Amino acid sequence: MRHRAATSVFVGGLTLIALALRIRGMREGLYQDELISFHEISGRSFGSMLHAVAHGAGHGSPVENTPPLWFILAWLSAKLGSDTVWMRLPSVVASTLTVPLVYVIGRRTLGRPAGLVAAAIMALSTFAIFYGTEARAYALLAAVGALSCLLLLRAVQAPTPRSWLWYGVSVAALLYTQYIGVVLLAMQAAWVVLLEHRRLRGFALALAGAAVAFIPWVPEIHTTPADFGALAQLMGFNHFDALRQWVIGSPDVAPKAVPGHAALLLLAVSLALGLIALAWSRPRVSRAAVLVVGLAAVTPIASLAYSWFGTDLFAYPRNMIGSLPFVALVIGGVVTTAAAALVAVPLLLAALALGAVAGQRRAYGRPNFPGAARAIERTLRPGELVVYYGGGLDPFILSNHLTPYLRIVNPAAGATPEVPDSLGRALAKARGNDAVVLGFRLRARPLPFPTSAGGWRLRTRRDFDGTSKITVATYRRRSTS
């Protein structure tokens, strides 16, 4: 009883730590696909939100590649306050609940120690923390995928109509969360057919019920994935980076920075010790453990296979987050092998702690668009020019990221350092004597801001930290005092 109470306290503590780490990131600026979520949710009725998810937020807007469950939850949570903050609540809650979920799965499959380590990984992994505050469906995918696994195990071990009904509900939720969840379902189906065929009838009925529940959304399915390989190349990431980011790192930061060389070394030594001990002891693998291992491997394998025919999904590992809870469980099972646990587990926990601390640095957060917007509003009056100055990308992408935060409307121009004199030509469009130049470059490298550009001179400059650095610079006409 005392041992069980201590375990509950440990898992509860990890869950609270996970919640605190995710709440901290709720006020970060919306970035990349989060803007699509914002325009589909903010200021809309429920019916308008569903229409935007199914058909796009407006003329020329991209059409969603994601089913509506997360958007429904985010639409509801956004009613609590600021859309840009509270629309992230479903991801925060889902990511936090994944911590006790993986512990319970681990206790049923690989053992209590493996479940505890897996819970620690899900609480402290910078990758899980990042998507635990992302205004997209990734954290919900991990949580619902883990829940479907747990409910399948329960239904197989205690097959009653109610247990299969709840499993079918979780499958329907998975289908309505992310289309890539089908890969997890395929692995579950293969496991039942090959190892639990006695339960095939109940499983098939549950799956059929989920399929019927998903039929209303079938006409709205759109799958046009972005070129993730090109995006990863622009960010400077390769497949090995993607693998390390997925387990313990941050999706927008090189692994050498987050979790850092020391954490990567500790992780490698911990896993090596666990694998050696595992090979030496040759433990018997249960059928439930086979399911966990299969679910850990299935989305990276599917992503690599898809890369032969389409865009490189593996290189941008957010698409593999559905397997992360099961990767955490496999790692937990490896490092808690009896012959290695006393050394391997502390090394792994130290690696996780180092990564979590590194990931909390402001320099590794999302770009600070709210801070940049406030700086612009303090400097300019309505009608004065804002120049979007970007390196290696369309500079007007910045105007979209500022839309949720700016309360004033200003004329805009674009410039890029790759084109000589483009900044001077952009500033020439200003009608007044003052203008703001908003600079942005990927991977936090600052842009060069000339002290003079055409008939303008640089007055002030302020840098805002983040994975991509934002600079707000003010320029004034030379002829004015």
CSV table of C-alpha atoms in Angstrom, one decimal:
chain,number,residue,atom,x,y,z
A,1,MET,CA,0.0,0.0,0.0
A,2,ARG,CA,2.8,2.4,0.9
A,3,HIS,CA,4.6,1.6,-2.3
A,4,ARG,CA,1.4,2.3,-4.3
A,5,ALA,CA,0.9,5.6,-2.5
A,6,ALA,CA,4.5,6.7,-3.3
A,7,THR,CA,4.0,5.8,-7.0
A,8,SER,CA,0.8,7.9,-7.1
A,9,VAL,CA,2.6,10.8,-5.5
A,10,PHE,CA,5.5,10.5,-8.0
A,11,VAL,CA,3.1,10.3,-11.1
A,12,GLY,CA,1.0,13.1,-9.7
A,13,GLY,CA,4.1,15.3,-9.2
A,14,LEU,CA,5.3,14.6,-12.7
A,15,THR,CA,1.8,15.5,-14.0
A,16,LEU,CA,1.9,18.9,-12.1
A,17,ILE,CA,5.4,19.6,-13.4
A,18,ALA,CA,4.2,18.8,-17.0
A,19,LEU,CA,1.2,21.2,-16.5
A,20,ALA,CA,3.4,24.0,-15.2
A,21,LEU,CA,5.9,23.7,-18.1
A,22,ARG,CA,3.1,23.8,-20.6
A,23,ILE,CA,1.2,26.7,-19.1
A,24,ARG,CA,4.4,28.7,-19.2
A,25,GLY,CA,4.3,28.6,-23.0
A,26,MET,CA,0.6,29.5,-23.5
A,27,ARG,CA,1.4,33.2,-24.1
A,28,GLU,CA,4.1,32.7,-26.7
A,29,GLY,CA,3.4,34.2,-30.1
A,30,LEU,CA,1.3,32.1,-32.6
A,31,TYR,CA,3.7,30.8,-35.3
A,32,GLN,CA,3.4,29.0,-38.7
A,33,ASP,CA,0.3,26.7,-38.8
A,34,GLU,CA,-1.0,28.1,-35.6
A,35,LEU,CA,-2.1,31.2,-37.6
A,36,ILE,CA,-4.3,28.9,-39.7
A,37,SER,CA,-5.9,27.7,-36.5
A,38,PHE,CA,-6.4,31.3,-35.3
A,39,HIS,CA,-8.2,32.4,-38.5
A,40,GLU,CA,-10.4,29.3,-38.4
A,41,ILE,CA,-11.5,29.8,-34.8
A,42,SER,CA,-11.2,33.5,-33.8
A,43,GLY,CA,-14.4,35.5,-33.9
A,44,ARG,CA,-16.5,32.7,-35.5
A,45,SER,CA,-19.7,31.0,-34.6
A,46,PHE,CA,-19.6,27.2,-34.2
A,47,GLY,CA,-21.0,26.6,-37.6
A,48,SER,CA,-18.6,29.1,-39.2
A,49,MET,CA,-15.7,27.5,-37.5
A,50,LEU,CA,-16.6,24.0,-38.9
A,51,HIS,CA,-17.1,25.5,-42.3
A,52,ALA,CA,-13.6,27.2,-42.1
A,53,VAL,CA,-12.0,23.9,-41.0
A,54,ALA,CA,-13.7,22.1,-43.9
A,55,HIS,CA,-13.3,24.7,-46.7
A,56,GLY,CA,-10.7,27.3,-45.5
A,57,ALA,CA,-11.0,30.5,-43.5
A,58,GLY,CA,-11.6,32.6,-46.6
A,59,HIS,CA,-10.8,33.1,-50.3
A,60,GLY,CA,-7.3,32.0,-51.0
A,61,SER,CA,-6.8,30.6,-47.5
A,62,PRO,CA,-5.3,27.1,-47.2
A,63,VAL,CA,-7.8,24.2,-46.6
A,64,GLU,CA,-7.2,22.2,-43.4
A,65,ASN,CA,-5.4,18.9,-43.5
A,66,THR,CA,-6.7,18.1,-40.0
A,67,PRO,CA,-10.1,16.8,-38.8
A,68,PRO,CA,-12.3,19.0,-36.6
A,69,LEU,CA,-12.0,17.5,-33.0
A,70,TRP,CA,-9.2,19.7,-31.8
A,71,PHE,CA,-10.8,22.8,-33.4
A,72,ILE,CA,-14.1,22.1,-31.6
A,73,LEU,CA,-12.3,21.9,-28.3
A,74,ALA,CA,-10.2,25.0,-29.1
A,75,TRP,CA,-13.3,27.0,-30.2
A,76,LEU,CA,-14.8,26.2,-26.8
A,77,SER,CA,-11.7,27.0,-24.7
A,78,ALA,CA,-11.1,30.3,-26.6
A,79,LYS,CA,-14.4,31.6,-25.0
A,80,LEU,CA,-12.5,31.7,-21.7
A,81,GLY,CA,-10.4,34.8,-22.7
A,82,SER,CA,-7.9,35.9,-25.3
A,83,ASP,CA,-8.1,33.7,-28.4
A,84,THR,CA,-4.3,33.7,-28.9
A,85,VAL,CA,-3.8,32.2,-25.4
A,86,TRP,CA,-6.8,30.1,-24.6
A,87,MET,CA,-7.1,28.3,-27.9
A,88,ARG,CA,-4.0,26.4,-26.7
A,89,LEU,CA,-5.7,25.0,-23.7
A,90,PRO,CA,-6.8,21.7,-25.4
A,91,SER,CA,-3.2,20.9,-26.3
A,92,VAL,CA,-2.0,21.8,-22.8
A,93,VAL,CA,-4.6,19.5,-21.1
A,94,ALA,CA,-4.1,16.7,-23.6
A,95,SER,CA,-0.3,16.8,-23.3
A,96,THR,CA,-0.5,16.9,-19.5
A,97,LEU,CA,-2.9,13.9,-19.3
A,98,THR,CA,-0.6,11.9,-21.5
A,99,VAL,CA,1.8,11.7,-18.5
A,100,PRO,CA,-0.4,9.5,-16.3
A,101,LEU,CA,-1.8,7.7,-19.4
A,102,VAL,CA,1.7,6.3,-20.4
A,103,TYR,CA,2.3,5.3,-16.8
A,104,VAL,CA,-0.9,3.2,-16.7
A,105,ILE,CA,-0.1,1.6,-20.1
A,106,GLY,CA,3.5,0.9,-18.9
A,107,ARG,CA,2.2,-0.8,-15.7
A,108,ARG,CA,0.0,-3.1,-17.8
A,109,THR,CA,2.7,-3.9,-20.4
A,110,LEU,CA,6.3,-3.4,-19.5
A,111,GLY,CA,6.1,-3.0,-15.8
A,112,ARG,CA,5.7,-0.3,-13.2
A,113,PRO,CA,9.3,1.0,-13.4
A,114,ALA,CA,9.1,1.4,-17.2
A,115,GLY,CA,5.8,3.3,-16.8
A,116,LEU,CA,7.3,5.7,-14.3
A,117,VAL,CA,10.3,6.4,-16.6
A,118,ALA,CA,8.0,6.9,-19.6
A,119,ALA,CA,5.8,9.3,-17.6
A,120,ALA,CA,9.0,11.3,-16.8
A,121,ILE,CA,9.9,11.4,-20.5
A,122,MET,CA,6.5,12.7,-21.5
A,123,ALA,CA,6.5,15.3,-18.7
A,124,LEU,CA,10.0,16.6,-19.4
A,125,SER,CA,10.7,16.0,-23.1
A,126,THR,CA,11.1,19.4,-24.8
A,127,PHE,CA,9.4,18.0,-27.9
A,128,ALA,CA,6.3,17.0,-25.9
A,129,ILE,CA,6.4,20.4,-24.0
A,130,PHE,CA,6.6,22.3,-27.3
A,131,TYR,CA,3.6,20.6,-28.9
A,132,GLY,CA,1.8,20.7,-25.5
A,133,THR,CA,1.5,24.4,-26.1
A,134,GLU,CA,1.0,24.3,-29.9
A,135,ALA,CA,-2.4,25.5,-31.2
A,136,ARG,CA,-2.7,22.4,-33.4
A,137,ALA,CA,-3.9,18.8,-32.9
A,138,TYR,CA,-0.5,17.1,-32.3
A,139,ALA,CA,-0.7,16.9,-28.5
A,140,LEU,CA,-4.3,15.6,-28.8
A,141,LEU,CA,-3.1,13.0,-31.3
A,142,ALA,CA,-0.5,11.6,-28.8
A,143,ALA,CA,-3.1,11.6,-25.9
A,144,VAL,CA,-5.9,10.0,-27.9
A,145,GLY,CA,-3.5,7.5,-29.4
A,146,ALA,CA,-2.3,6.5,-26.0
A,147,LEU,CA,-5.9,6.3,-24.7
A,148,SER,CA,-6.9,4.0,-27.6
A,149,CYS,CA,-4.0,1.7,-26.8
A,150,LEU,CA,-5.0,1.5,-23.1
A,151,LEU,CA,-8.7,0.9,-23.9
A,152,LEU,CA,-7.7,-1.8,-26.5
A,153,LEU,CA,-5.6,-3.6,-23.8
A,154,ARG,CA,-8.5,-3.4,-21.4
A,155,ALA,CA,-11.0,-4.7,-24.0
A,156,VAL,CA,-8.7,-7.6,-24.9
A,157,GLN,CA,-8.1,-8.6,-21.3
A,158,ALA,CA,-11.7,-8.1,-20.2
A,159,PRO,CA,-13.9,-8.3,-23.3
A,160,THR,CA,-17.3,-6.9,-22.5
A,161,PRO,CA,-19.7,-4.9,-24.8
A,162,ARG,CA,-18.9,-1.8,-22.7
A,163,SER,CA,-15.1,-2.2,-23.0
A,164,TRP,CA,-15.4,-2.5,-26.8
A,165,LEU,CA,-17.8,0.4,-26.9
A,166,TRP,CA,-15.3,2.7,-25.1
A,167,TYR,CA,-12.5,1.5,-27.4
A,168,GLY,CA,-14.7,2.3,-30.4
A,169,VAL,CA,-15.3,5.8,-29.1
A,170,SER,CA,-11.5,6.3,-28.7
A,171,VAL,CA,-11.0,5.1,-32.3
A,172,ALA,CA,-13.6,7.6,-33.5
A,173,ALA,CA,-11.8,10.3,-31.5
A,174,LEU,CA,-8.5,9.4,-33.1
A,175,LEU,CA,-9.9,9.5,-36.6
A,176,TYR,CA,-11.4,13.0,-35.8
A,177,THR,CA,-8.1,14.2,-34.4
A,178,GLN,CA,-5.5,13.5,-37.1
A,179,TYR,CA,-5.6,11.5,-40.3
A,180,ILE,CA,-2.1,10.0,-39.5
A,181,GLY,CA,-3.8,8.3,-36.6
A,182,VAL,CA,-4.9,5.7,-39.1
A,183,VAL,CA,-1.3,4.4,-38.9
A,184,LEU,CA,-1.7,3.7,-35.2
A,185,LEU,CA,-5.0,2.0,-35.9
A,186,ALA,CA,-3.4,-0.2,-38.6
A,187,MET,CA,-0.8,-1.3,-36.0
A,188,GLN,CA,-3.5,-2.1,-33.5
A,189,ALA,CA,-5.4,-4.1,-36.1
A,190,ALA,CA,-2.3,-6.1,-37.1
A,191,TRP,CA,-1.6,-6.9,-33.4
A,192,VAL,CA,-5.2,-8.2,-32.8
A,193,VAL,CA,-5.2,-10.3,-36.0
A,194,LEU,CA,-1.8,-11.8,-35.4
A,195,LEU,CA,-1.7,-12.2,-31.6
A,196,GLU,CA,-5.2,-11.7,-30.2
A,197,HIS,CA,-7.4,-13.2,-33.0
A,198,ARG,CA,-9.8,-14.6,-30.3
A,199,ARG,CA,-10.9,-11.0,-29.8
A,200,LEU,CA,-11.2,-10.2,-33.5
A,201,ARG,CA,-15.0,-10.1,-33.5
A,202,GLY,CA,-15.2,-7.4,-30.8
A,203,PHE,CA,-12.4,-5.5,-32.3
A,204,ALA,CA,-14.1,-5.5,-35.8
A,205,LEU,CA,-17.4,-4.3,-34.3
A,206,ALA,CA,-15.7,-1.5,-32.5
A,207,LEU,CA,-13.8,-0.4,-35.6
A,208,ALA,CA,-16.9,-0.6,-37.7
A,209,GLY,CA,-18.8,1.6,-35.2
A,210,ALA,CA,-16.0,4.2,-35.3
A,211,ALA,CA,-16.0,4.1,-39.1
A,212,VAL,CA,-19.7,4.8,-39.2
A,213,ALA,CA,-19.2,7.7,-36.8
A,214,PHE,CA,-16.5,9.1,-39.1
A,215,ILE,CA,-18.6,8.9,-42.3
A,216,PRO,CA,-20.1,12.5,-42.0
A,217,TRP,CA,-16.6,13.9,-42.2
A,218,VAL,CA,-15.4,11.8,-45.1
A,219,PRO,CA,-16.5,14.3,-47.9
A,220,GLU,CA,-14.4,17.0,-46.1
A,221,ILE,CA,-11.1,15.1,-46.1
A,222,HIS,CA,-8.2,17.1,-47.6
A,223,THR,CA,-4.6,15.8,-47.5
A,224,THR,CA,-2.1,18.2,-49.2
A,225,PRO,CA,0.9,18.0,-46.9
A,226,ALA,CA,3.5,20.8,-47.1
A,227,ASP,CA,7.0,20.1,-48.3
A,228,PHE,CA,8.4,19.2,-44.9
A,229,GLY,CA,11.7,18.1,-46.4
A,230,ALA,CA,12.3,21.5,-47.9
A,231,LEU,CA,11.3,23.2,-44.6
A,232,ALA,CA,13.7,21.0,-42.6
A,233,GLN,CA,16.4,21.8,-45.1
A,234,LEU,CA,15.7,25.5,-44.7
A,235,MET,CA,16.0,25.1,-40.9
A,236,GLY,CA,19.2,23.1,-41.4
A,237,PHE,CA,18.0,19.8,-40.0
A,238,ASN,CA,18.7,16.2,-41.2
A,239,HIS,CA,17.1,12.8,-40.5
A,240,PHE,CA,19.4,12.2,-37.5
A,241,ASP,CA,18.5,15.6,-36.0
A,242,ALA,CA,14.8,14.7,-36.5
A,243,LEU,CA,15.2,11.5,-34.6
A,244,ARG,CA,16.9,13.2,-31.7
A,245,GLN,CA,14.4,16.1,-31.7
A,246,TRP,CA,11.5,13.7,-31.6
A,247,VAL,CA,12.7,11.9,-28.5
A,248,ILE,CA,14.1,14.7,-26.3
A,249,GLY,CA,14.8,17.9,-28.4
A,250,SER,CA,12.9,20.9,-29.7
A,251,PRO,CA,11.4,20.8,-33.2
A,252,ASP,CA,12.7,24.3,-34.1
A,253,VAL,CA,16.2,24.1,-32.5
A,254,ALA,CA,19.2,22.0,-33.4
A,255,PRO,CA,19.8,19.1,-30.9
A,256,LYS,CA,23.3,20.5,-30.0
A,257,ALA,CA,21.4,23.5,-28.4
A,258,VAL,CA,18.4,21.7,-27.0
A,259,PRO,CA,18.8,19.4,-25.2
A,260,GLY,CA,22.5,20.0,-25.7
A,261,HIS,CA,25.6,17.9,-26.1
A,262,ALA,CA,25.7,16.9,-22.4
A,263,ALA,CA,22.1,15.7,-22.4
A,264,LEU,CA,22.6,13.8,-25.6
A,265,LEU,CA,25.7,12.0,-24.3
A,266,LEU,CA,23.8,11.0,-21.1
A,267,LEU,CA,20.9,9.7,-23.1
A,268,ALA,CA,23.2,7.7,-25.3
A,269,VAL,CA,25.1,6.1,-22.4
A,270,SER,CA,21.8,5.4,-20.6
A,271,LEU,CA,20.3,3.6,-23.6
A,272,ALA,CA,23.6,1.8,-24.4
A,273,LEU,CA,23.7,0.4,-20.8
A,274,GLY,CA,20.0,-0.6,-21.0
A,275,LEU,CA,20.4,-2.3,-24.4
A,276,ILE,CA,23.5,-4.3,-23.2
A,277,ALA,CA,21.6,-5.4,-20.1
A,278,LEU,CA,18.6,-6.3,-22.2
A,279,ALA,CA,20.6,-8.4,-24.6
A,280,TRP,CA,22.3,-10.1,-21.7
A,281,SER,CA,19.1,-11.0,-19.8
A,282,ARG,CA,17.0,-11.9,-22.8
A,283,PRO,CA,13.6,-11.2,-21.1
A,284,ARG,CA,10.4,-12.9,-22.3
A,285,VAL,CA,8.3,-10.4,-24.3
A,286,SER,CA,4.6,-10.4,-23.6
A,287,ARG,CA,2.0,-9.9,-26.3
A,288,ALA,CA,1.0,-6.5,-24.8
A,289,ALA,CA,4.7,-5.4,-24.9
A,290,VAL,CA,4.7,-6.3,-28.6
A,291,LEU,CA,1.8,-3.9,-29.2
A,292,VAL,CA,3.8,-1.1,-27.4
A,293,VAL,CA,6.9,-1.7,-29.5
A,294,GLY,CA,4.9,-1.8,-32.7
A,295,LEU,CA,3.1,1.4,-31.9
A,296,ALA,CA,6.5,3.0,-31.2
A,297,ALA,CA,7.9,2.0,-34.5
A,298,VAL,CA,4.9,2.4,-36.8
A,299,THR,CA,4.7,6.1,-37.5
A,300,PRO,CA,8.5,6.6,-38.2
A,301,ILE,CA,8.4,3.6,-40.5
A,302,ALA,CA,5.3,4.9,-42.2
A,303,SER,CA,6.9,8.4,-42.5
A,304,LEU,CA,10.0,7.0,-44.1
A,305,ALA,CA,8.0,4.9,-46.5
A,306,TYR,CA,5.9,7.9,-47.5
A,307,SER,CA,9.1,9.8,-48.2
A,308,TRP,CA,9.7,7.5,-51.2
A,309,PHE,CA,6.5,8.7,-52.9
A,310,GLY,CA,5.8,12.2,-51.5
A,311,THR,CA,7.2,14.8,-49.2
A,312,ASP,CA,9.7,13.9,-46.5
A,313,LEU,CA,7.5,13.6,-43.4
A,314,PHE,CA,10.3,12.1,-41.3
A,315,ALA,CA,12.5,15.2,-41.6
A,316,TYR,CA,9.9,17.3,-39.7
A,317,PRO,CA,9.1,14.9,-36.8
A,318,ARG,CA,5.9,16.5,-35.5
A,319,ASN,CA,4.0,14.1,-37.7
A,320,MET,CA,5.4,11.2,-35.7
A,321,ILE,CA,4.2,12.5,-32.3
A,322,GLY,CA,1.5,9.8,-32.2
A,323,SER,CA,4.2,7.2,-31.5
A,324,LEU,CA,6.1,9.3,-28.9
A,325,PRO,CA,4.2,7.9,-25.8
A,326,PHE,CA,5.2,4.4,-27.0
A,327,VAL,CA,8.8,5.4,-27.7
A,328,ALA,CA,8.9,6.7,-24.1
A,329,LEU,CA,7.6,3.3,-22.9
A,330,VAL,CA,10.2,1.4,-24.9
A,331,ILE,CA,13.0,3.6,-23.6
A,332,GLY,CA,11.6,3.1,-20.1
A,333,GLY,CA,11.6,-0.7,-20.6
A,334,VAL,CA,15.2,-0.6,-21.8
A,335,VAL,CA,16.7,1.5,-19.1
A,336,THR,CA,14.9,-0.2,-16.2
A,337,THR,CA,16.3,-3.6,-17.2
A,338,ALA,CA,17.5,-4.9,-13.8
A,339,ALA,CA,21.2,-5.1,-14.5
A,340,ALA,CA,21.4,-1.5,-15.7
A,341,ALA,CA,18.6,0.4,-13.9
A,342,LEU,CA,20.7,1.8,-11.0
A,343,VAL,CA,22.9,3.7,-13.5
A,344,ALA,CA,20.8,4.0,-16.6
A,345,VAL,CA,17.7,5.5,-15.0
A,346,PRO,CA,19.6,8.4,-13.2
A,347,LEU,CA,21.5,9.2,-16.4
A,348,LEU,CA,18.3,9.3,-18.4
A,349,LEU,CA,16.6,11.5,-15.8
A,350,ALA,CA,19.6,13.9,-15.8
A,351,ALA,CA,19.4,14.1,-19.6
A,352,LEU,CA,15.7,14.9,-19.4
A,353,ALA,CA,16.2,17.6,-16.8
A,354,LEU,CA,19.0,19.2,-18.8
A,355,GLY,CA,16.9,19.3,-21.9
A,356,ALA,CA,13.8,20.7,-20.1
A,357,VAL,CA,15.9,23.5,-18.5
A,358,ALA,CA,17.6,24.3,-21.9
A,359,GLY,CA,14.2,24.3,-23.6
A,360,GLN,CA,12.8,26.9,-21.2
A,361,ARG,CA,15.3,29.6,-22.3
A,362,ARG,CA,13.6,32.5,-24.1
A,363,ALA,CA,16.0,32.2,-27.0
A,364,TYR,CA,14.5,28.8,-27.8
A,365,GLY,CA,10.8,29.8,-27.5
A,366,ARG,CA,8.6,30.8,-30.4
A,367,PRO,CA,9.3,34.1,-32.1
A,368,ASN,CA,8.1,37.0,-29.9
A,369,PHE,CA,5.4,38.5,-32.2
A,370,PRO,CA,3.4,39.9,-29.3
A,371,GLY,CA,6.4,41.9,-28.1
A,372,ALA,CA,7.2,43.1,-31.6
A,373,ALA,CA,3.6,44.2,-32.0
A,374,ARG,CA,3.7,46.2,-28.8
A,375,ALA,CA,6.9,47.9,-29.8
A,376,ILE,CA,5.4,48.9,-33.2
A,377,GLU,CA,2.3,50.3,-31.5
A,378,ARG,CA,4.5,52.4,-29.1
A,379,THR,CA,6.5,53.8,-32.0
A,380,LEU,CA,4.0,54.5,-34.9
A,381,ARG,CA,0.7,56.2,-35.3
A,382,PRO,CA,-1.9,54.8,-37.6
A,383,GLY,CA,-1.1,55.4,-41.2
A,384,GLU,CA,2.7,55.3,-40.8
A,385,LEU,CA,4.7,52.7,-42.7
A,386,VAL,CA,5.8,49.3,-41.6
A,387,VAL,CA,8.5,47.6,-43.7
A,388,TYR,CA,8.7,43.8,-43.4
A,389,TYR,CA,12.3,42.9,-43.8
A,390,GLY,CA,12.9,39.2,-44.2
A,391,GLY,CA,15.9,37.0,-45.1
A,392,GLY,CA,15.3,33.9,-47.2
A,393,LEU,CA,11.5,34.1,-47.2
A,394,ASP,CA,8.6,36.2,-48.2
A,395,PRO,CA,8.8,39.2,-45.9
A,396,PHE,CA,5.0,39.7,-45.9
A,397,ILE,CA,4.7,36.4,-43.9
A,398,LEU,CA,5.5,38.6,-40.9
A,399,SER,CA,2.4,40.7,-41.4
A,400,ASN,CA,0.2,37.6,-41.0
A,401,HIS,CA,2.0,36.7,-37.7
A,402,LEU,CA,1.4,40.2,-36.3
A,403,THR,CA,-2.3,40.3,-37.3
A,404,PRO,CA,-3.6,38.7,-34.0
A,405,TYR,CA,-1.7,41.2,-31.9
A,406,LEU,CA,-1.7,44.6,-33.7
A,407,ARG,CA,-4.6,47.0,-32.9
A,408,ILE,CA,-3.6,49.6,-35.4
A,409,VAL,CA,-3.6,49.4,-39.2
A,410,ASN,CA,-0.5,50.6,-41.1
A,411,PRO,CA,0.5,50.6,-44.7
A,412,ALA,CA,3.1,47.9,-45.4
A,413,ALA,CA,6.0,47.4,-47.8
A,414,GLY,CA,8.4,44.5,-48.2
A,415,ALA,CA,12.2,44.3,-48.4
A,416,THR,CA,14.9,41.7,-48.3
A,417,PRO,CA,18.7,41.9,-47.7
A,418,GLU,CA,19.3,39.7,-50.8
A,419,VAL,CA,18.1,42.5,-53.1
A,420,PRO,CA,20.4,45.6,-53.0
A,421,ASP,CA,18.7,48.9,-52.0
A,422,SER,CA,15.3,47.2,-51.5
A,423,LEU,CA,15.1,48.6,-47.9
A,424,GLY,CA,15.6,52.2,-49.2
A,425,ARG,CA,13.0,51.7,-52.0
A,426,ALA,CA,10.5,50.3,-49.4
A,427,LEU,CA,11.1,53.3,-47.0
A,428,ALA,CA,10.5,55.7,-49.9
A,429,LYS,CA,6.9,54.7,-49.9
A,430,ALA,CA,6.4,56.2,-46.4
A,431,ARG,CA,4.3,59.4,-46.3
A,432,GLY,CA,5.5,60.6,-42.9
A,433,ASN,CA,8.9,61.2,-41.3
A,434,ASP,CA,9.0,58.0,-39.3
A,435,ALA,CA,8.8,54.3,-40.2
A,436,VAL,CA,9.4,51.0,-38.6
A,437,VAL,CA,11.4,48.2,-40.1
A,438,LEU,CA,10.4,44.7,-38.8
A,439,GLY,CA,13.2,42.2,-39.4
A,440,PHE,CA,12.9,38.4,-39.3
A,441,ARG,CA,15.4,35.6,-40.0
A,442,LEU,CA,15.1,31.9,-39.3
A,443,ARG,CA,17.4,30.2,-36.7
A,444,ALA,CA,17.8,33.4,-34.6
A,445,ARG,CA,20.5,34.9,-36.8
A,446,PRO,CA,20.1,38.7,-36.8
A,447,LEU,CA,19.6,40.6,-40.0
A,448,PRO,CA,22.0,43.4,-41.1
A,449,PHE,CA,20.3,46.7,-40.6
A,450,PRO,CA,22.1,49.5,-42.5
A,451,THR,CA,22.6,52.8,-40.6
A,452,SER,CA,21.2,54.6,-43.6
A,453,ALA,CA,18.9,53.5,-46.4
A,454,GLY,CA,18.1,56.0,-49.2
A,455,GLY,CA,17.0,59.2,-47.5
A,456,TRP,CA,16.5,57.5,-44.1
A,457,ARG,CA,18.7,57.0,-41.1
A,458,LEU,CA,18.5,54.3,-38.4
A,459,ARG,CA,17.4,55.7,-35.0
A,460,THR,CA,16.7,52.7,-32.7
A,461,ARG,CA,16.8,49.0,-32.8
A,462,ARG,CA,15.5,46.3,-30.5
A,463,ASP,CA,15.9,42.5,-30.8
A,464,PHE,CA,13.4,40.0,-29.5
A,465,ASP,CA,14.6,36.5,-28.7
A,466,GLY,CA,13.2,33.3,-30.0
A,467,THR,CA,14.0,30.4,-32.3
A,468,SER,CA,13.8,33.0,-35.1
A,469,LYS,CA,14.9,36.5,-34.1
A,470,ILE,CA,12.7,39.5,-34.6
A,471,THR,CA,14.1,43.0,-34.8
A,472,VAL,CA,12.1,46.2,-34.6
A,473,ALA,CA,14.1,49.2,-36.0
A,474,THR,CA,12.9,52.7,-36.4
A,475,TYR,CA,14.1,55.0,-39.2
A,476,ARG,CA,13.6,58.8,-39.7
A,477,ARG,CA,14.0,60.9,-42.8
A,478,ARG,CA,17.4,62.6,-42.9
A,479,SER,CA,15.8,66.0,-43.5
A,480,THR,CA,14.0,66.0,-40.1
A,481,SER,CA,15.6,66.8,-36.8
